[in-house]
C-alpha positions as a printed Julia matrix, in Angstrom:
420×3 Matrix{Float64}:
   3.75  -11.1     7.72
   6.69   -8.85    8.58
   4.64   -6.82   11.09
   4.47   -9.82   13.42
   8.12   -9.18   14.23
   6.96   -6.35   16.51
   5.14   -8.93   18.69
   2.09   -6.69   19.12
  -1.27   -8.48   19.17
  -3.26   -5.23   18.74
  -1.17   -4.35   15.69
  -1.76   -7.79   14.18
  -5.51   -7.39   14.71
  -5.54   -3.92   13.16
  -3.68   -5.08   10.06
  -5.94   -8.09    9.68
  -8.95   -5.76    9.78
  -7.38   -3.4     7.24
  -6.58   -6.23    4.84
 -10.22   -7.32    4.93
 -11.96   -3.93    4.86
  -9.67   -1.23    3.45
 -11.33    0.51    0.5
  -8.11    1.06   -1.47
  -7.24   -2.65   -1.31
 -10.79   -3.55   -2.36
 -10.58   -1.14   -5.32
  -7.22   -2.62   -6.37
  -8.73   -6.1    -6.2
 -11.56   -4.95   -8.47
  -8.97   -3.62  -10.93
  -7.41   -7.09  -11.03
 -10.78   -8.58  -11.92
 -11.23   -6.0   -14.67
  -7.78   -6.69  -16.13
  -8.3   -10.46  -16.02
 -11.63  -10.08  -17.81
  -9.97   -7.91  -20.44
  -7.29  -10.59  -20.91
 -10.01  -13.2   -21.49
 -11.65  -10.89  -24.03
  -8.34  -10.53  -25.88
  -7.77  -14.3   -25.81
 -11.1   -14.81  -27.56
  -9.59  -13.34  -30.76
  -7.43  -16.47  -31.11
 -10.51  -18.68  -31.44
 -13.19  -18.83  -34.14
 -16.48  -17.02  -33.69
 -19.64  -19.12  -34.07
 -23.17  -17.73  -34.26
 -26.5   -19.51  -34.52
 -29.9   -18.19  -35.4
 -33.44  -19.22  -36.13
 -36.81  -17.77  -36.86
 -40.31  -18.4   -38.1
 -42.49  -16.45  -40.49
 -46.1   -16.71  -41.72
 -47.49  -15.3   -44.96
 -51.15  -15.02  -46.0
 -52.26  -14.67  -49.63
 -55.83  -14.06  -50.87
 -57.29  -14.98  -54.26
 -59.89  -13.03  -56.25
 -62.44  -15.62  -55.23
 -61.93  -14.66  -51.63
 -59.95  -17.75  -50.7
 -56.75  -17.28  -48.68
 -53.65  -19.42  -48.27
 -51.44  -19.51  -45.18
 -47.83  -20.67  -45.41
 -45.35  -21.03  -42.53
 -41.57  -20.98  -42.92
 -38.99  -22.06  -40.36
 -35.34  -20.93  -40.77
 -32.24  -22.22  -38.93
 -28.72  -20.92  -39.55
 -25.21  -21.48  -38.27
 -22.22  -19.31  -39.17
 -18.57  -19.29  -38.2
 -15.71  -16.9   -38.84
 -12.03  -16.94  -38.0
  -9.2   -14.49  -38.51
  -5.88  -16.2   -39.1
  -3.22  -14.64  -36.89
  -0.57  -14.83  -39.61
   1.69  -12.1   -38.24
   1.01  -12.32  -34.51
  -1.16   -9.24  -34.08
  -3.8   -11.04  -32.03
  -1.19  -12.89  -30.02
   0.54   -9.59  -29.25
  -2.74   -8.15  -28.01
  -3.19  -11.17  -25.75
   0.33  -10.84  -24.34
  -0.27   -7.14  -23.71
  -3.55   -7.83  -21.92
  -1.98  -10.59  -19.8
   0.89   -8.27  -18.85
  -1.67   -5.61  -17.92
  -3.43   -8.15  -15.71
  -0.11   -9.04  -14.08
   0.53   -5.34  -13.52
  -2.82   -5.07  -11.74
  -1.82   -7.92   -9.41
   1.48   -6.24   -8.54
  -0.32   -2.92   -8.17
  -2.63   -4.52   -5.64
   0.38   -5.87   -3.73
   1.91   -2.39   -3.75
  -1.32   -0.9    -2.42
  -1.57   -3.59    0.27
   2.05   -3.03    1.34
   1.45    0.71    1.57
  -1.77    0.29    3.56
  -0.22   -2.2     5.99
   2.78    0.1     6.48
   0.49    3.09    7.03
  -1.57    1.16    9.58
   1.56    0.2    11.54
   3.01    3.71   11.35
  -0.26    5.41   12.33
  -0.75    2.96   15.19
   2.76    3.57   16.54
   2.39    7.32   16.09
  -0.82    7.27   18.08
   0.89    5.26   20.82
   3.66    7.85   20.74
   1.25   10.63   21.68
  -0.32    8.51   24.42
   3.17    7.79   25.77
   4.09   11.47   25.61
   0.83   12.19   27.41
   1.87    9.81   30.21
   5.26   11.51   30.44
   3.62   14.93   30.6
   1.18   13.83   33.31
   3.96   12.25   35.34
   6.06   15.39   35.16
   3.0    17.49   35.99
   2.71   15.52   39.23
   6.35   16.35   39.96
   5.79   20.05   39.27
   2.65   20.16   41.43
   4.49   18.47   44.27
   7.2    21.13   44.13
   4.53   23.86   43.93
   2.83   22.51   47.06
   6.14   22.61   48.89
   6.79   26.21   47.79
   3.29   27.28   48.84
   4.02   25.89   52.29
   7.31   27.81   52.42
   5.59   31.04   51.34
   3.11   30.58   54.18
   6.02   30.14   56.59
   7.87   33.11   55.15
  10.75   30.97   53.83
  10.0    31.68   50.12
   8.82   34.67   48.13
   5.76   35.25   45.98
   8.13   35.38   43.02
   9.22   31.8    43.68
   5.59   30.71   43.87
   4.62   32.54   40.66
   7.52   30.96   38.79
   6.53   27.47   39.85
   2.86   28.1    39.15
   3.85   29.23   35.64
   5.83   26.02   35.18
   2.8    23.97   36.28
   0.49   25.9    33.93
   2.83   25.33   30.99
   2.92   21.62   31.78
  -0.87   21.45   31.97
  -1.23   23.3    28.65
   0.69   20.53   26.9
  -1.93   17.89   27.73
  -4.86   19.02   25.48
  -2.62   19.25   22.41
  -1.28   15.74   22.91
  -4.78   14.36   23.51
  -6.08   16.05   20.34
  -3.31   14.66   18.17
  -3.83   11.15   19.57
  -7.57   11.32   18.81
  -6.93   12.62   15.28
  -4.6     9.72   14.6
  -7.28    7.32   15.84
  -9.64    8.77   13.23
  -7.0     8.4    10.52
  -6.47    4.82   11.57
 -10.2     4.2    11.3
 -10.11    5.28    7.64
  -7.27    2.86    6.95
  -9.19    0.07    8.66
 -12.3     0.79    6.62
 -14.42    0.34    9.76
 -14.15    3.64   11.62
 -12.13    4.44   14.77
 -10.91    1.53   16.84
 -10.19    1.2    20.55
  -7.58   -1.53   20.06
  -4.73    0.89   20.68
  -5.93    1.48   24.22
  -5.33   -2.22   24.89
  -1.68   -1.91   23.9
   1.0    -2.24   26.58
   2.42    1.09   25.32
   4.95    2.35   22.83
   8.02    1.72   24.97
   7.01   -1.94   25.34
   7.26   -2.45   21.57
  10.75   -3.33   20.38
  11.63   -3.25   16.69
  12.66   -6.61   15.22
  16.39   -7.13   14.91
  17.7    -6.47   11.4
  20.52   -8.87   10.59
  23.22   -8.0     8.04
  23.71   -9.85    4.8
  20.59   -8.84    2.87
  20.94   -9.45   -0.86
  20.15   -6.71   -3.36
  17.99   -9.24   -5.24
  15.36   -8.62   -2.57
  14.58   -5.36   -4.32
  13.39   -7.22   -7.41
  10.38   -8.53   -5.51
   9.2    -4.99   -4.67
   5.67   -4.67   -6.09
   6.38   -1.33   -7.76
   9.41   -2.75   -9.61
   7.45   -5.82  -10.66
   4.58   -3.6   -11.83
   6.98   -1.46  -13.87
   8.4    -4.62  -15.45
   4.89   -5.82  -16.36
   4.15   -2.48  -18.0
   7.33   -2.81  -20.01
   6.3    -6.28  -21.18
   2.94   -4.91  -22.28
   4.65   -2.1   -24.17
   6.85   -4.59  -26.06
   3.75   -6.52  -27.07
   2.08   -3.29  -28.22
   5.0    -2.68  -30.59
   4.48   -6.13  -32.1
   0.78   -5.41  -32.6
   1.54   -2.03  -34.21
   4.0    -3.6   -36.64
   1.6    -6.42  -37.52
  -0.92   -3.8   -38.64
   1.24   -3.27  -41.78
   0.56   -6.81  -42.98
  -2.59   -8.22  -44.59
  -5.29   -9.93  -42.57
  -6.98  -13.12  -43.76
 -10.54  -13.88  -42.64
 -12.36  -17.17  -43.18
 -16.12  -17.49  -42.85
 -18.75  -20.12  -43.46
 -22.52  -20.23  -43.07
 -25.04  -23.06  -43.02
 -28.75  -22.36  -43.54
 -31.86  -24.56  -43.66
 -35.47  -23.55  -44.16
 -38.8   -25.34  -44.52
 -42.46  -25.22  -43.77
 -41.96  -26.84  -40.39
 -39.17  -27.57  -37.95
 -38.56  -31.14  -39.24
 -38.67  -29.87  -42.81
 -36.1   -27.21  -42.0
 -33.55  -29.95  -41.37
 -34.32  -31.77  -44.6
 -31.17  -31.87  -46.76
 -33.23  -30.68  -49.71
 -33.68  -27.3   -48.01
 -30.03  -26.89  -47.03
 -27.77  -24.03  -48.21
 -24.23  -23.29  -47.14
 -21.57  -20.73  -47.98
 -17.78  -20.71  -47.57
 -15.8   -17.52  -48.12
 -12.43  -15.95  -47.41
 -11.24  -12.37  -47.59
  -7.8   -10.8   -47.64
  -7.35   -7.19  -46.54
  -4.14   -5.26  -47.08
  -3.7    -1.7   -45.85
  -2.47    0.53  -48.68
  -2.75    4.13  -47.56
  -3.56    5.32  -44.03
  -2.0     8.78  -44.12
   0.99    7.68  -42.02
  -1.2     6.38  -39.22
   0.48    2.94  -39.17
   4.0     4.39  -38.95
   2.84    6.8   -36.28
   1.34    3.86  -34.35
   4.71    2.08  -34.32
   6.5     5.29  -33.3
   3.98    5.82  -30.52
   4.45    2.28  -29.18
   8.24    2.6   -29.28
   8.18    5.97  -27.52
   5.87    4.52  -24.9
   8.3     1.64  -24.33
  11.2     4.08  -23.99
   9.23    6.01  -21.38
   8.56    2.81  -19.44
  12.23    1.79  -19.65
  13.17    5.04  -17.95
  10.38    4.54  -15.41
  11.72    1.05  -14.67
  15.24    2.41  -14.19
  13.89    5.08  -11.86
  12.03    2.43   -9.84
  15.23    0.45   -9.33
  17.28    3.54   -8.43
  14.55    4.69   -6.03
  14.51    1.27   -4.42
  18.24    1.39   -3.67
  17.86    4.93   -2.35
  14.93    3.97   -0.13
  16.84    1.05    1.38
  19.95    3.15    1.94
  18.02    5.92    3.67
  16.02    3.46    5.77
  19.14    1.6     6.92
  20.85    4.89    7.8
  17.79    6.12    9.72
  17.52    2.82   11.6
  21.18    2.86   12.63
  21.08    6.51   13.71
  17.82    6.28   15.66
  18.95    3.1    17.42
  22.13    4.8    18.63
  20.26    8.02   19.39
  17.73    6.16   21.53
  20.49    4.49   23.54
  22.12    7.85   24.29
  18.83    9.61   24.99
  17.82    6.97   27.54
  21.08    7.69   29.39
  20.32   11.42   29.21
  16.81   10.86   30.61
  18.16    8.73   33.45
  20.65   11.44   34.4
  17.96   14.12   34.14
  15.81   12.12   36.55
  18.72   11.87   39.01
  19.39   15.6    38.66
  15.75   16.49   39.34
  15.5    14.22   42.37
  18.69   15.73   43.81
  17.53   19.27   43.06
  14.16   18.68   44.72
  15.84   17.16   47.76
  18.26   20.07   48.09
  15.43   22.57   47.62
  13.6    20.97   50.53
  16.81   21.21   52.54
  17.13   24.88   51.61
  20.51   24.34   49.95
  19.6    25.7    46.46
  17.21   28.21   44.93
  14.1    27.52   42.85
  15.74   28.38   39.51
  17.93   25.31   39.73
  14.87   23.13   40.3
  13.03   24.75   37.4
  15.95   23.98   35.09
  16.02   20.39   36.33
  12.25   20.1    35.71
  12.53   21.39   32.14
  15.47   19.1    31.39
  13.61   16.06   32.74
  10.44   16.88   30.78
  12.38   17.33   27.55
  14.62   14.28   28.03
  11.8    11.84   28.74
   9.65   13.27   25.96
  12.56   12.88   23.53
  12.97    9.22   24.5
   9.41    8.53   23.38
   9.79   10.47   20.13
  13.05    8.73   19.25
  11.53    5.3    19.96
   8.77    6.16   17.47
  11.38    7.34   14.95
  13.17    4.01   15.34
   9.95    2.07   14.78
   9.16    4.3    11.81
  12.58    3.63   10.28
  12.03   -0.11   10.69
   8.68    0.1     8.89
  10.31    2.14    6.11
  12.97   -0.54    5.67
  10.36   -3.29    5.36
   8.47   -1.17    2.85
  11.65   -0.41    0.89
  12.44   -4.13    0.62
   8.91   -5.05   -0.43
   8.06   -6.81    2.83
   9.79   -9.24    5.15
  12.56  -11.67    4.36
  14.26  -14.78    5.69
  18.0   -15.26    5.38
  19.2   -18.67    4.14
  20.63  -20.99    6.76
  24.31  -21.91    6.81
  23.54  -25.47    5.65
  21.61  -24.1     2.68
  24.47  -21.76    1.75
  27.0   -24.6     2.05
  24.98  -26.93   -0.16
  24.56  -24.15   -2.72
  28.34  -23.62   -2.81
C-alpha cells in the first residue's frame, strides 16, 4: 500500500476502484486460473487413469416355426492404466506447469503494480493541469487589473494607445492558455476512467490540490535485495525454472516408457447375473515403448529446450540490470526535482515581489509598461513552473516505488542489533 504515503484519500479511493474493476488486472487474474488448471492437468499424469463402463443389449431370434426368442445381456467393465514415470518426464512436465502458474501470479502482480502506478501518475498529472489552470486564472486577474488601470490612464491622457494594446495583447495571451489546460485536464480524466474500468470519475475535483500533496520521505539505506521482489524479475525467474524442467522432459523422451493396464469385465442376462463370478473376465497387460528412429527430432527437442533456457537466462540478466538502472534513474530524478522545486519556489516568490513592486510603481508613474509586462511574464512562468516541478517530483517518487516493486519498511535498530 505504498500509495498511502501520499496521504490522499481521493487517490486511495481511485486505486481501490482500479484494483477491483481494471480490465487488465481481471485478464491477468484469468490467466492465473488458466495456468493453475493446466498445472492440475499435468499433475494428473502422475496418477493412474481409471475408466468404467456399462451397457445393455437385446437380441431377437426367430425359428422356422415362427417362434422367436428374446435374450438380454448386461455388461459392466472397469479398466485402469498407469504410465510409470521411470525417468521423470511426467514430473518434469508438472514442474514446468507449476512454474508457468507461478509466472502467471507474478505477471498479475506486475500488471497490478503498473496499473496502480499509472492511476497515481494520471491522477497527479490531472491535478497538475487543474493547478496550472488556477495559476493562469490568478495571473489573468492580475493582467486584467493592470489593463483596467491603463484604460483609465488612456482616458485621462496619461498613457498611449500603444500601452493599452500591449496590455490587451498580454491579457488575450493569458486567456488563450485556459482552454488548452482545461482540455488536457479533461482528457486525463477520460484516461483515468479507462484505468478505473468504470468510466470518468469526479473524485479528483474533491482533492485539496496538487500543491497540498507532499511526496513521502525516502530514507537512505535501501538494500539491493529489494529488487529481487520485483514482479518482473520473479516472473523471469519462474520462466527460467520452467525452461529447466522442459530440458528434463526433452531428455526423458530418449528413454523407454512403461505402461501398465488392467481391465475387469462382467456380463450376464441381468444386472445381478452380471456380477456373478462365473461371468467375470479380467485382463492384465504391460507395454514397453522405446524410441528408435525419429529423424533427429529428439535431439532437436533437447537443443530447442536448451536454447530456450539460454534465451531466458539472458532475459533474466536484462531484468536485473534494468531494475538497477530504473532505481538509479528514479533516485537521481527524485533528488534533482526536490532541489529544483525548492529553488523554483524561491524564484516564484521573488517574481511575485517584483510584479507587486512593478505594478505599484506603474500606478505611481515611476516606470513604463514594458517593465510591468516583463514582471507579469516572469510571474506567470515562475508559478507555472512550480506546479510542473511538483508533478515531476511526485512522478519521480512513483517511478521509484515502481522500480523497487512497491513499498518497503526498513528494519528497526533493535532488529538490526539482534541480527548482528
